mmCIF file of N, CA and C in Angstrom:
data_model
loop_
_atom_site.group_PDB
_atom_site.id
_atom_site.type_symbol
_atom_site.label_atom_id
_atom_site.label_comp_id
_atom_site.label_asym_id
_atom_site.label_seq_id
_atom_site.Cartn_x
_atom_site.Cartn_y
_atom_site.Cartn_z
ATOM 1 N N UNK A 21 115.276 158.673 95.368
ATOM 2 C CA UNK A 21 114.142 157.851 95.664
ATOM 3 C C UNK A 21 114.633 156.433 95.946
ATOM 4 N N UNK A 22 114.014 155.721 97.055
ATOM 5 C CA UNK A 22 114.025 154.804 97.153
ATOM 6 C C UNK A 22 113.693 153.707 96.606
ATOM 7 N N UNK A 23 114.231 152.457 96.003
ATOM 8 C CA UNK A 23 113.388 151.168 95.552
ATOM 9 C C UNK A 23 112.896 150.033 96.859
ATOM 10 N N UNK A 24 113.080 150.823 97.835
ATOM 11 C CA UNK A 24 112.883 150.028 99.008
ATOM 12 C C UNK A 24 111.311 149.695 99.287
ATOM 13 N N UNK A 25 110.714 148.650 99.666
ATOM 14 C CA UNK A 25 109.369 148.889 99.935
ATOM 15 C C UNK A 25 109.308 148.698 101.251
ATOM 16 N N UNK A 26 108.271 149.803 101.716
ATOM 17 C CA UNK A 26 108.084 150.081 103.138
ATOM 18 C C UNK A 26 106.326 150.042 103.438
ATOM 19 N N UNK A 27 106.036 149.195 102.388
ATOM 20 C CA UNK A 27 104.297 149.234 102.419
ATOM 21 C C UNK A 27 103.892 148.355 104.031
ATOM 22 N N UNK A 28 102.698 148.993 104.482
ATOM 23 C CA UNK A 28 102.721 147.880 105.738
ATOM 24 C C UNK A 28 102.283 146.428 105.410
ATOM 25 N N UNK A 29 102.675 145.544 105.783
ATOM 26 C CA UNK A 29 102.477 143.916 106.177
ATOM 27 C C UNK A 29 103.393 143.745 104.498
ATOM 28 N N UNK A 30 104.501 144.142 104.043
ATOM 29 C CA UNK A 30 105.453 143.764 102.953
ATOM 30 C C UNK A 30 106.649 143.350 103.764
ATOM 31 N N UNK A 31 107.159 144.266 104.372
ATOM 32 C CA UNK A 31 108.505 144.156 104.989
ATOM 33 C C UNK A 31 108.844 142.913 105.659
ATOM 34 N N UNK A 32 108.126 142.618 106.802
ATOM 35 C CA UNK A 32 108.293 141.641 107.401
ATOM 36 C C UNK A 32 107.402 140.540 106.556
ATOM 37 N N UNK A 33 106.708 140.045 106.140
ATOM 38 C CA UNK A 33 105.704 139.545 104.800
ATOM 39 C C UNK A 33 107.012 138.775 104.735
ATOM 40 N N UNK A 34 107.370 139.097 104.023
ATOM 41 C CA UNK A 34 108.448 138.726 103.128
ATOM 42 C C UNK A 34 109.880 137.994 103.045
ATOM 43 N N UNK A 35 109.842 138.032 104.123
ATOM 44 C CA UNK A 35 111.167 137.904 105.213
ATOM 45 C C UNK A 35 110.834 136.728 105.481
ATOM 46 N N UNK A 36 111.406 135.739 105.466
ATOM 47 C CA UNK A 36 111.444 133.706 106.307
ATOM 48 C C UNK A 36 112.339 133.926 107.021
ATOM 49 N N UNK A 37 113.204 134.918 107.653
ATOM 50 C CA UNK A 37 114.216 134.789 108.413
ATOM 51 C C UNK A 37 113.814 135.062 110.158
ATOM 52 N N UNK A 38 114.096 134.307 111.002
ATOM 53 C CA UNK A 38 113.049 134.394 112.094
ATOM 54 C C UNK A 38 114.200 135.684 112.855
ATOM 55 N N UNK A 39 113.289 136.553 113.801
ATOM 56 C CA UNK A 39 113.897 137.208 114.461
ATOM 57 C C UNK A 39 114.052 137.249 115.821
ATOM 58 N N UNK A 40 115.884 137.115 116.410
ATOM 59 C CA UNK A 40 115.799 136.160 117.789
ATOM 60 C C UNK A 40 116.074 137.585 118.839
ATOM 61 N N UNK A 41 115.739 137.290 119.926
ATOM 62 C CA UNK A 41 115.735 138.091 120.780
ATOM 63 C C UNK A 41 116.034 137.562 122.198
ATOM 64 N N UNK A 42 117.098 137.929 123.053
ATOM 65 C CA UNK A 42 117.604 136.820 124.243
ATOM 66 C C UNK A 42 117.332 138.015 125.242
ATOM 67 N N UNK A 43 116.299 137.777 126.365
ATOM 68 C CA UNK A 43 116.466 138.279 127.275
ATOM 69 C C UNK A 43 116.109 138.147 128.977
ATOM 70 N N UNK A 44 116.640 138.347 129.502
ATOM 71 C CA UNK A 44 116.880 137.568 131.205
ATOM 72 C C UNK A 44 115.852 137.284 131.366
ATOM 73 N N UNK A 45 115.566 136.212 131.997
ATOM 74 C CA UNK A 45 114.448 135.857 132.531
ATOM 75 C C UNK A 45 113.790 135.901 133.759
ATOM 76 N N UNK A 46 113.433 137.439 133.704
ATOM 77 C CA UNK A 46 113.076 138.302 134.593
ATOM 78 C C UNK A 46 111.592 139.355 133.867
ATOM 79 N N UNK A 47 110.825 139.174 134.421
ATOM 80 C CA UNK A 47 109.570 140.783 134.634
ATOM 81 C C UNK A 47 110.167 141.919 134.085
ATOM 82 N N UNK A 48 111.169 142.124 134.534
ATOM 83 C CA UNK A 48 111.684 143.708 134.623
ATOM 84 C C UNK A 48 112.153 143.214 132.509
ATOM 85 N N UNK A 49 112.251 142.432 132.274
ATOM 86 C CA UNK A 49 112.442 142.656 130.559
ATOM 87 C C UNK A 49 111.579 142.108 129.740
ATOM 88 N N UNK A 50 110.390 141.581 130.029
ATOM 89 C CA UNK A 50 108.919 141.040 129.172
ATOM 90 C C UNK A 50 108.439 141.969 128.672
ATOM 91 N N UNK A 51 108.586 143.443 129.099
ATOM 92 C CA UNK A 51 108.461 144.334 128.158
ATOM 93 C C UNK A 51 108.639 144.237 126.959
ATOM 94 N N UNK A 52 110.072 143.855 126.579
ATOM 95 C CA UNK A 52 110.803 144.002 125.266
ATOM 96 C C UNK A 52 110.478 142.980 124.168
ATOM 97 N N UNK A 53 109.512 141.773 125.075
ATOM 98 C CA UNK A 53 109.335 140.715 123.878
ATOM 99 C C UNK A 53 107.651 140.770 123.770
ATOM 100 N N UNK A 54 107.029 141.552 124.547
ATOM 101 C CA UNK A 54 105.616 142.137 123.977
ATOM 102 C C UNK A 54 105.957 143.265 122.898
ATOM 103 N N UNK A 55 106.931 144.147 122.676
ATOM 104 C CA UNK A 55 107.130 144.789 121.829
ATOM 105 C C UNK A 55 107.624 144.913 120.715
ATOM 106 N N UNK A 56 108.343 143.732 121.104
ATOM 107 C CA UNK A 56 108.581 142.641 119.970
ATOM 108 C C UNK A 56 107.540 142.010 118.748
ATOM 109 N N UNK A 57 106.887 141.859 119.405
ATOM 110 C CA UNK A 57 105.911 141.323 119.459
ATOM 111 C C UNK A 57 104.673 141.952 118.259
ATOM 112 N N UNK A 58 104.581 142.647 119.437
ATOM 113 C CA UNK A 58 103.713 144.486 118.791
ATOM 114 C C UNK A 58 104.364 144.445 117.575
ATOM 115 N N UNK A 59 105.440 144.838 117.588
ATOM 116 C CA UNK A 59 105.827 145.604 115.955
ATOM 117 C C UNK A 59 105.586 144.447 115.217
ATOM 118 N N UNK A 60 105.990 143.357 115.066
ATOM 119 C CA UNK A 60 106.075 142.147 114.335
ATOM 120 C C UNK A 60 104.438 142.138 113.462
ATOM 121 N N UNK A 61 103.328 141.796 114.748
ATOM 122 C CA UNK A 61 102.148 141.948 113.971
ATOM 123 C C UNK A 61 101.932 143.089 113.383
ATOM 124 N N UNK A 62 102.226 144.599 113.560
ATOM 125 C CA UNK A 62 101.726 145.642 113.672
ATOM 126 C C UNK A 62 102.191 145.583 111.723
ATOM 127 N N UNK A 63 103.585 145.226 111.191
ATOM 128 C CA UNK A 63 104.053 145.363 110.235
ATOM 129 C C UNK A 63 103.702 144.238 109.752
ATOM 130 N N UNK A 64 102.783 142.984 109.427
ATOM 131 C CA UNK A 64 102.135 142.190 109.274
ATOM 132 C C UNK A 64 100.191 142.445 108.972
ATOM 133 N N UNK A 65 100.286 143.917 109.507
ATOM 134 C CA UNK A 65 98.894 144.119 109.672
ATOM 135 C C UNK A 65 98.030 143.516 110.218
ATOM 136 N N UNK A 66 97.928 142.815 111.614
ATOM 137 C CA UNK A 66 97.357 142.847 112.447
ATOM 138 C C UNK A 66 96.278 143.796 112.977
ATOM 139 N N UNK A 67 95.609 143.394 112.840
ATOM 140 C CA UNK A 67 94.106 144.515 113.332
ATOM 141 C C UNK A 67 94.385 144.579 115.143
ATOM 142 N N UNK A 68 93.821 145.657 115.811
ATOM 143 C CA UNK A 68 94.181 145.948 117.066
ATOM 144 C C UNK A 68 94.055 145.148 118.098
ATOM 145 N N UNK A 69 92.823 144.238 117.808
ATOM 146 C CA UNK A 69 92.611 143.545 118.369
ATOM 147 C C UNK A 69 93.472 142.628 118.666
ATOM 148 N N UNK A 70 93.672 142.253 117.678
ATOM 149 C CA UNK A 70 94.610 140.006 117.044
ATOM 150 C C UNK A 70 95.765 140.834 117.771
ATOM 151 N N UNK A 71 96.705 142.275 117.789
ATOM 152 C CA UNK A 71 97.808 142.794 117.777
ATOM 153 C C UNK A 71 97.704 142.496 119.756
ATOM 154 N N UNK A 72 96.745 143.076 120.282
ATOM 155 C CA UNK A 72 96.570 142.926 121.739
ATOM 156 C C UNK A 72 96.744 141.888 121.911
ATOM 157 N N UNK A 73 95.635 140.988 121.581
ATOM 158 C CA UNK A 73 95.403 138.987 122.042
ATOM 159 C C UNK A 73 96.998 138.807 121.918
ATOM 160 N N UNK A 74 98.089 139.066 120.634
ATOM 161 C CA UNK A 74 99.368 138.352 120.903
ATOM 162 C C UNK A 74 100.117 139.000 121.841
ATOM 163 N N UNK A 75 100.326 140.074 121.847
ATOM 164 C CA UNK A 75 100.959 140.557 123.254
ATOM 165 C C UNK A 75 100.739 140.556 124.418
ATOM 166 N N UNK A 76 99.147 139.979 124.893
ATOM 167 C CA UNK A 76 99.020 139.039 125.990
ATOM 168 C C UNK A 76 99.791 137.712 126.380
ATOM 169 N N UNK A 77 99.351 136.836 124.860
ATOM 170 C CA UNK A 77 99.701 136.011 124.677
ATOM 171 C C UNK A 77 101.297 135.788 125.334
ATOM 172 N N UNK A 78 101.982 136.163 125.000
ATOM 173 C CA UNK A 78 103.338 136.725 124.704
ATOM 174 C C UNK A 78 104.059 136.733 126.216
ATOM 175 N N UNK A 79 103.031 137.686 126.945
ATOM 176 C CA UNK A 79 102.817 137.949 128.263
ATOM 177 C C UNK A 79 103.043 136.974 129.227
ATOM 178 N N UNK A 80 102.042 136.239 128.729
ATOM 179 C CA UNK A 80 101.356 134.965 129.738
ATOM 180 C C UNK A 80 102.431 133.862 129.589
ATOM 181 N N UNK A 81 103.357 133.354 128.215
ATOM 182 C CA UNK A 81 104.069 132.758 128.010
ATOM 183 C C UNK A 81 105.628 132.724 128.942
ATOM 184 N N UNK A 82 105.699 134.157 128.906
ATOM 185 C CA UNK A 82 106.732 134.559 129.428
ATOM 186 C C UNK A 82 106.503 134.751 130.687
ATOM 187 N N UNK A 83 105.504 134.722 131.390
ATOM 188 C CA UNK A 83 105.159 134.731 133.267
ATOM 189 C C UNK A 83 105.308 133.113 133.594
ATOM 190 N N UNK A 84 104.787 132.256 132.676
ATOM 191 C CA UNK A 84 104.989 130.711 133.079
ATOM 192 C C UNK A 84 106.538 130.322 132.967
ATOM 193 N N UNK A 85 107.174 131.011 131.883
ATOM 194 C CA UNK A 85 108.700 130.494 131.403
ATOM 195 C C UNK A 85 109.298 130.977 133.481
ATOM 196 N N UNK A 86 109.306 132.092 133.080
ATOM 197 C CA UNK A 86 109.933 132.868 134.536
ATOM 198 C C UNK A 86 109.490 132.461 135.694
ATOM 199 N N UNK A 87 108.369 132.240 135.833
ATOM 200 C CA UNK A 87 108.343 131.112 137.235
ATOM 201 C C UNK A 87 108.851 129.570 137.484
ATOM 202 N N UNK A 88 109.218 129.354 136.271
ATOM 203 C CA UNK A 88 110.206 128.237 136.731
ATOM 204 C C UNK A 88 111.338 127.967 135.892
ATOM 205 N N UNK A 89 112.129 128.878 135.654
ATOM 206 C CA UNK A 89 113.341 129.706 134.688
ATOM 207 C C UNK A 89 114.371 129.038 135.882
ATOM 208 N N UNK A 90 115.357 128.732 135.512
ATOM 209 C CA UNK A 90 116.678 128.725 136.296
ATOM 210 C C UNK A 90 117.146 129.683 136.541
ATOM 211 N N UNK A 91 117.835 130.172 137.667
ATOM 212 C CA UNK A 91 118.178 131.751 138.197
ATOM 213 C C UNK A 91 118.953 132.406 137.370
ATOM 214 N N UNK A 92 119.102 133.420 136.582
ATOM 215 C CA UNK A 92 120.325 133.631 135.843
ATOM 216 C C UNK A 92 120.240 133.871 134.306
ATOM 217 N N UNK A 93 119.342 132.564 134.049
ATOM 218 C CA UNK A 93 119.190 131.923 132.699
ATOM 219 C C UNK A 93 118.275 133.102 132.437
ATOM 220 N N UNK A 94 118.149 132.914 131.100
ATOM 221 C CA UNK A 94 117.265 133.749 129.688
ATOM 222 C C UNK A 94 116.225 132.728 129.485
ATOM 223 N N UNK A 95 115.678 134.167 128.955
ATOM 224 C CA UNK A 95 114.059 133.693 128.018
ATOM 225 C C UNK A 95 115.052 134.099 126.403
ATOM 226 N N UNK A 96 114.336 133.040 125.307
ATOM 227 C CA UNK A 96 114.971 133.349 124.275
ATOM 228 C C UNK A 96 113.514 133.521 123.160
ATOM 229 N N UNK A 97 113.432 134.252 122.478
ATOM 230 C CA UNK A 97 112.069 134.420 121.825
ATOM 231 C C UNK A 97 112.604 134.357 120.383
ATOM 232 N N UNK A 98 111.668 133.824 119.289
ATOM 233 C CA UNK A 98 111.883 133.802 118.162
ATOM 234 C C UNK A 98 110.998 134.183 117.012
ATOM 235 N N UNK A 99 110.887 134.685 116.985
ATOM 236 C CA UNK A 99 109.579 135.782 115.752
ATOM 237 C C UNK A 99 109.465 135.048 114.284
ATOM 238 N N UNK A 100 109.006 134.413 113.595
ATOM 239 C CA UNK A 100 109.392 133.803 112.616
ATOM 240 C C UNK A 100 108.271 134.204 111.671
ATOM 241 N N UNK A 101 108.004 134.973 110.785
ATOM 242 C CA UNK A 101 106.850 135.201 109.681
ATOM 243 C C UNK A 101 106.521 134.004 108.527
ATOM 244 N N UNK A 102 105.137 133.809 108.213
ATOM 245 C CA UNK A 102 105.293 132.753 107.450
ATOM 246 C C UNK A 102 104.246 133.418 106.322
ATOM 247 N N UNK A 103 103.932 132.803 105.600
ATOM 248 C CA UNK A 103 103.432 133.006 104.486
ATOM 249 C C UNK A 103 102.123 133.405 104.459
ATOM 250 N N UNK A 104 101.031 134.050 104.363
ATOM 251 C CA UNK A 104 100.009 134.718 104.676
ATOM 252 C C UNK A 104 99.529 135.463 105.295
ATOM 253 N N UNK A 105 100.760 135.976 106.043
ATOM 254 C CA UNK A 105 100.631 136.900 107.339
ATOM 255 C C UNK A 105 100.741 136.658 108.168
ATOM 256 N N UNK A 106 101.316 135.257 108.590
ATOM 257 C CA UNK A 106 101.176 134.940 110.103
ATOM 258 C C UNK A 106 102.139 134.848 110.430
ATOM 259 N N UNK A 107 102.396 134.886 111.422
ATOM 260 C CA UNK A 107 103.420 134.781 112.603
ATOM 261 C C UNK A 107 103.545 133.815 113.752
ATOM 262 N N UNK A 108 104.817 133.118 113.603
ATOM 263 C CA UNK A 108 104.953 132.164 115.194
ATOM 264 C C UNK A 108 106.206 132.622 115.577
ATOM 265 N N UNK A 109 105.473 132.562 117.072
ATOM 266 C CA UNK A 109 106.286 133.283 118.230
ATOM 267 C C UNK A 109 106.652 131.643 119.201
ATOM 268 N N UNK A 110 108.226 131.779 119.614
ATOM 269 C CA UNK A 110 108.568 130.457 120.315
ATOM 270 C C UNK A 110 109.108 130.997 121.308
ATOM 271 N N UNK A 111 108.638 131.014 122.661
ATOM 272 C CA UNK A 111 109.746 131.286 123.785
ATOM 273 C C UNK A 111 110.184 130.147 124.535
ATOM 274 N N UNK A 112 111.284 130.231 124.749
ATOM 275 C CA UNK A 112 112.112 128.993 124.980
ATOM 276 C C UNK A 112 112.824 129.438 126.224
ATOM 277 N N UNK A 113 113.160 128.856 127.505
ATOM 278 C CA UNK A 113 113.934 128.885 128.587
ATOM 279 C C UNK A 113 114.321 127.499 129.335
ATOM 280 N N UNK A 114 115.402 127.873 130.153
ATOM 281 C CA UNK A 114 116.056 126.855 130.964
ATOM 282 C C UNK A 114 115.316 126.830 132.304
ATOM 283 N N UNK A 115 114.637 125.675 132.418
ATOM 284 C CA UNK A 115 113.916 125.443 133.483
ATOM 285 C C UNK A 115 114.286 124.699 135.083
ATOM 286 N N UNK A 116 114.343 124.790 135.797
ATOM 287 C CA UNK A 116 114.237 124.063 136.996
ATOM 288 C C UNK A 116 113.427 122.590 137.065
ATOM 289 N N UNK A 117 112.603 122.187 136.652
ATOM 290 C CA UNK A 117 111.593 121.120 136.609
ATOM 291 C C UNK A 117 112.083 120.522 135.354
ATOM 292 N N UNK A 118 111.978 121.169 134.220
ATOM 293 C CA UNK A 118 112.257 120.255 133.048
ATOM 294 C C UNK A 118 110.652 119.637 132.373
ATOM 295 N N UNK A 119 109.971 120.702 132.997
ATOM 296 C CA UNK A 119 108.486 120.052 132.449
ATOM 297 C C UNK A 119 107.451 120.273 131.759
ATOM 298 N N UNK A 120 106.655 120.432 130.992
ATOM 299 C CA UNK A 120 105.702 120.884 130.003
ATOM 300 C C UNK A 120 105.187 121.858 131.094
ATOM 301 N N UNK A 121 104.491 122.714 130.809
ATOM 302 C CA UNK A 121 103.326 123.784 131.111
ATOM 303 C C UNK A 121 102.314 123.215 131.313
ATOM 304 N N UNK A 122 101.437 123.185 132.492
ATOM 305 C CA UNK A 122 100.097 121.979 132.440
ATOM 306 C C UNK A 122 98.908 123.270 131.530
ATOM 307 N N UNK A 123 98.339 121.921 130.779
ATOM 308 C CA UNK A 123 97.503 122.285 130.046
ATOM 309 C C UNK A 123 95.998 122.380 130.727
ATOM 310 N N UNK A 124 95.880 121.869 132.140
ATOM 311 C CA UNK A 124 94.507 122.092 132.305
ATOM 312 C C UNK A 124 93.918 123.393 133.493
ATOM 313 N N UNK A 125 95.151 124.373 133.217
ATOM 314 C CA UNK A 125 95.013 125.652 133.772
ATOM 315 C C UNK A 125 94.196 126.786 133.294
ATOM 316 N N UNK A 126 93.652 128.128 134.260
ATOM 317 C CA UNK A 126 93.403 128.991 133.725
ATOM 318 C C UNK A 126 93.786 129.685 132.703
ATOM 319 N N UNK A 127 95.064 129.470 133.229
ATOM 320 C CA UNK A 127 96.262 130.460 132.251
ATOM 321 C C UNK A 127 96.112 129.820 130.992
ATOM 322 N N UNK A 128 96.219 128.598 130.806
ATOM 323 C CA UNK A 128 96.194 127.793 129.603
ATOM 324 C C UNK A 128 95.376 128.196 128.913
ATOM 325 N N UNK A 129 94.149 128.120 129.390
ATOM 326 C CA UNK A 129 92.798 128.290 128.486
ATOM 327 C C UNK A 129 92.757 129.834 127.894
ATOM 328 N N UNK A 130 93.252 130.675 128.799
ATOM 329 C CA UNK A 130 93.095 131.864 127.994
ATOM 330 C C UNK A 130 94.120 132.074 127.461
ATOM 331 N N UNK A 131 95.324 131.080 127.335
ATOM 332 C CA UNK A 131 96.069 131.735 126.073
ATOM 333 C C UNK A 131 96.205 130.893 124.325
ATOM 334 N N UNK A 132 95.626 129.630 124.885
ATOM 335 C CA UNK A 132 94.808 129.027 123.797
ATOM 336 C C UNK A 132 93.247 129.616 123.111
ATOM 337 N N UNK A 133 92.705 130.980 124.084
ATOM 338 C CA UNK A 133 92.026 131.769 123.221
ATOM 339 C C UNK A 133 92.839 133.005 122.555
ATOM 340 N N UNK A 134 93.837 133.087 122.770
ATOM 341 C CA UNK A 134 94.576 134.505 122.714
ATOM 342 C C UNK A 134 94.643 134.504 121.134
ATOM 343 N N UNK A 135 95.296 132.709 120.660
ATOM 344 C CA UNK A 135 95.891 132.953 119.387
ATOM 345 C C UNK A 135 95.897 131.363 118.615
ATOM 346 N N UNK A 136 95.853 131.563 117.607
ATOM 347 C CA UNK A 136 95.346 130.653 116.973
ATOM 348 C C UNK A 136 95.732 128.954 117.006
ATOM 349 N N UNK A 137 96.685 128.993 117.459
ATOM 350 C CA UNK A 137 97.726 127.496 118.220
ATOM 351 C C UNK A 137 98.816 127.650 119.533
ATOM 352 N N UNK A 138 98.731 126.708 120.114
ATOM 353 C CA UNK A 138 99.817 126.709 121.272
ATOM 354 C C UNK A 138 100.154 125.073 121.258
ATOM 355 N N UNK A 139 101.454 125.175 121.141
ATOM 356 C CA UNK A 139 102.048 123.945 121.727
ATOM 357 C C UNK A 139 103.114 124.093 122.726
ATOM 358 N N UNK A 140 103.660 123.053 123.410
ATOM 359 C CA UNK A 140 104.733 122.999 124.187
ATOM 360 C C UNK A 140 105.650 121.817 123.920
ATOM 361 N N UNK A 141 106.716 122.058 123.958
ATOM 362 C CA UNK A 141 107.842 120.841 123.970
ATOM 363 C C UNK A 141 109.017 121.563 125.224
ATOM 364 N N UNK A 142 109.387 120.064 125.526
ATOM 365 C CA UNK A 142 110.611 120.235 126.289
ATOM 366 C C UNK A 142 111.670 119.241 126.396
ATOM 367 N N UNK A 143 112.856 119.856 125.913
ATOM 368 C CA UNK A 143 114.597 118.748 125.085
ATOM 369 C C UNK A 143 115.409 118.889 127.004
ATOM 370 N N UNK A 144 115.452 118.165 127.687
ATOM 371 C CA UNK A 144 116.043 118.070 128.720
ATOM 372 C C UNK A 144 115.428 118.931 129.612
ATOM 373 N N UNK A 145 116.093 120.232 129.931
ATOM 374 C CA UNK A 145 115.554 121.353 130.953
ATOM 375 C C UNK A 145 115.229 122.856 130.050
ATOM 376 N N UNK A 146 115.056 122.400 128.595
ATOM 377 C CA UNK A 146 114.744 123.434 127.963
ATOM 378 C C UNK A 146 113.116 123.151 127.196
ATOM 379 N N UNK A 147 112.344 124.644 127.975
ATOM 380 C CA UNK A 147 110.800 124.625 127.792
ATOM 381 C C UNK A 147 110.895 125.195 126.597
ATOM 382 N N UNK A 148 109.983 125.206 125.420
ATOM 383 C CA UNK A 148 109.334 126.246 124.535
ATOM 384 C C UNK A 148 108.440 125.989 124.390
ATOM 385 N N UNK A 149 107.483 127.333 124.292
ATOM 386 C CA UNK A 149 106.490 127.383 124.056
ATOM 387 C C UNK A 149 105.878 128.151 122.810
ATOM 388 N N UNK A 150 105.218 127.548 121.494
ATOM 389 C CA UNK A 150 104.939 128.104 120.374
ATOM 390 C C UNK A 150 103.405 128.590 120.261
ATOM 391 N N UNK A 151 103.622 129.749 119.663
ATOM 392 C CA UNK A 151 102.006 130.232 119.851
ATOM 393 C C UNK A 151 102.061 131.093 117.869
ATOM 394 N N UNK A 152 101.119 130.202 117.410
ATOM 395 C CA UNK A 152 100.978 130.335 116.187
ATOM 396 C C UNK A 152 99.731 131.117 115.673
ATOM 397 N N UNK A 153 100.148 132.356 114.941
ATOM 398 C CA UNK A 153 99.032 133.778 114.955
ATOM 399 C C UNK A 153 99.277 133.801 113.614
ATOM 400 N N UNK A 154 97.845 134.525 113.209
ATOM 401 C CA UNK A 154 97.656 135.204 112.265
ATOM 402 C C UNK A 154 96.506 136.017 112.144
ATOM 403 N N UNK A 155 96.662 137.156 111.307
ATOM 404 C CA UNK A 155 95.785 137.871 111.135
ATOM 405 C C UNK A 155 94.055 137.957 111.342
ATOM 406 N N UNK A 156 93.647 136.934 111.003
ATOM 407 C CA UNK A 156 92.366 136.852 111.267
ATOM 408 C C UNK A 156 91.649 136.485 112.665
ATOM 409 N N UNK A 157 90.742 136.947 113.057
ATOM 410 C CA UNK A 157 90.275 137.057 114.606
ATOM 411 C C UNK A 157 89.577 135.845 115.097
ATOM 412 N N UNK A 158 89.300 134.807 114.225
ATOM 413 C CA UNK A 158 88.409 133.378 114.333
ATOM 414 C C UNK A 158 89.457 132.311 114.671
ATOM 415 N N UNK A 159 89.338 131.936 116.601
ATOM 416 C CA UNK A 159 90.170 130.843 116.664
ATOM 417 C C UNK A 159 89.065 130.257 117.720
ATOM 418 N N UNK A 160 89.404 128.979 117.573
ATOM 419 C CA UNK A 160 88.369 127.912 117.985
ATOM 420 C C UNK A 160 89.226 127.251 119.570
ATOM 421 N N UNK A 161 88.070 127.775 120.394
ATOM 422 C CA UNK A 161 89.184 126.507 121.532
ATOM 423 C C UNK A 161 88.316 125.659 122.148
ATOM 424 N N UNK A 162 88.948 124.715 122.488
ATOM 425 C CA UNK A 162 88.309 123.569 122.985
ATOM 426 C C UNK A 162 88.047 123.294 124.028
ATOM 427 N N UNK A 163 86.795 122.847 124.255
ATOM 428 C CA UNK A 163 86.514 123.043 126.360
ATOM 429 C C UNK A 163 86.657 121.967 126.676
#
């Protein structure tokens, strides 16, 4: 028998250690950081819903990184669990422009409904973008 606990939303719960994931910054691999993604809430207990909204989320982050990604360069994602169940997700890439994400877009607005915070920073030609989730389905956005 195991002393291991494998209860759902314990495993990752529990864990402060963020989990990194580097991959081209290309379409053909956004797969892997929505699924990322997926499991992260899924073992957090995420209801189906909040579990969808972040893997949109996730989505949408990573279509803005890649349209203005430097050729070559990576998307780098960082999964980080925090204390109540929540989860922040940071995708970070090497950009061409060197410039924030404009905030007064479509895209913007629906991914500031997706999940409970979004910010952006950018250190020279490197974008990230943080999108801060948790479990519960009540997030407020601002028109």
């Amino acid at each position: 028998m195991s002393s291991r606990s494998d209860a759902p939303g314990t495993s990752l719960a529990i864990v402060s250690t963020p989990i990194t994931l580097r991959i081209p910054a290309s379409s053909a691999w956004v797969v892997l950081a929505r699924t990322t993604a997926t499991a992260c809430c899924a073992r957090l207990d995420f209801g189906v819903d909040r579990l969808e909204d972040v893997r949109l989320a996730v989505d949408e982050v990573a279509a803005m990184l890649i349209g203005d990604a430097v050729p070559g360069s990576e998307i780098t994602c960082v999964f980080t669990p925090y204390e109540g169940g929540g989860l922040d997700i940071a995708l970070s890439a090497r950009t061409a422009s060197g410039t924030l994400p404009r905030t007064d877009t479509f895209a913007w607005a629906v991914l500031t409904a997706l999940v409970d915070d979004v910010t952006a920073t950018v250190d020279a030609t490197e974008v990230t973008v943080v999108l801060r989730t948790s479990r519960s389905t009540s997030t407020t956005v601002d028109a």
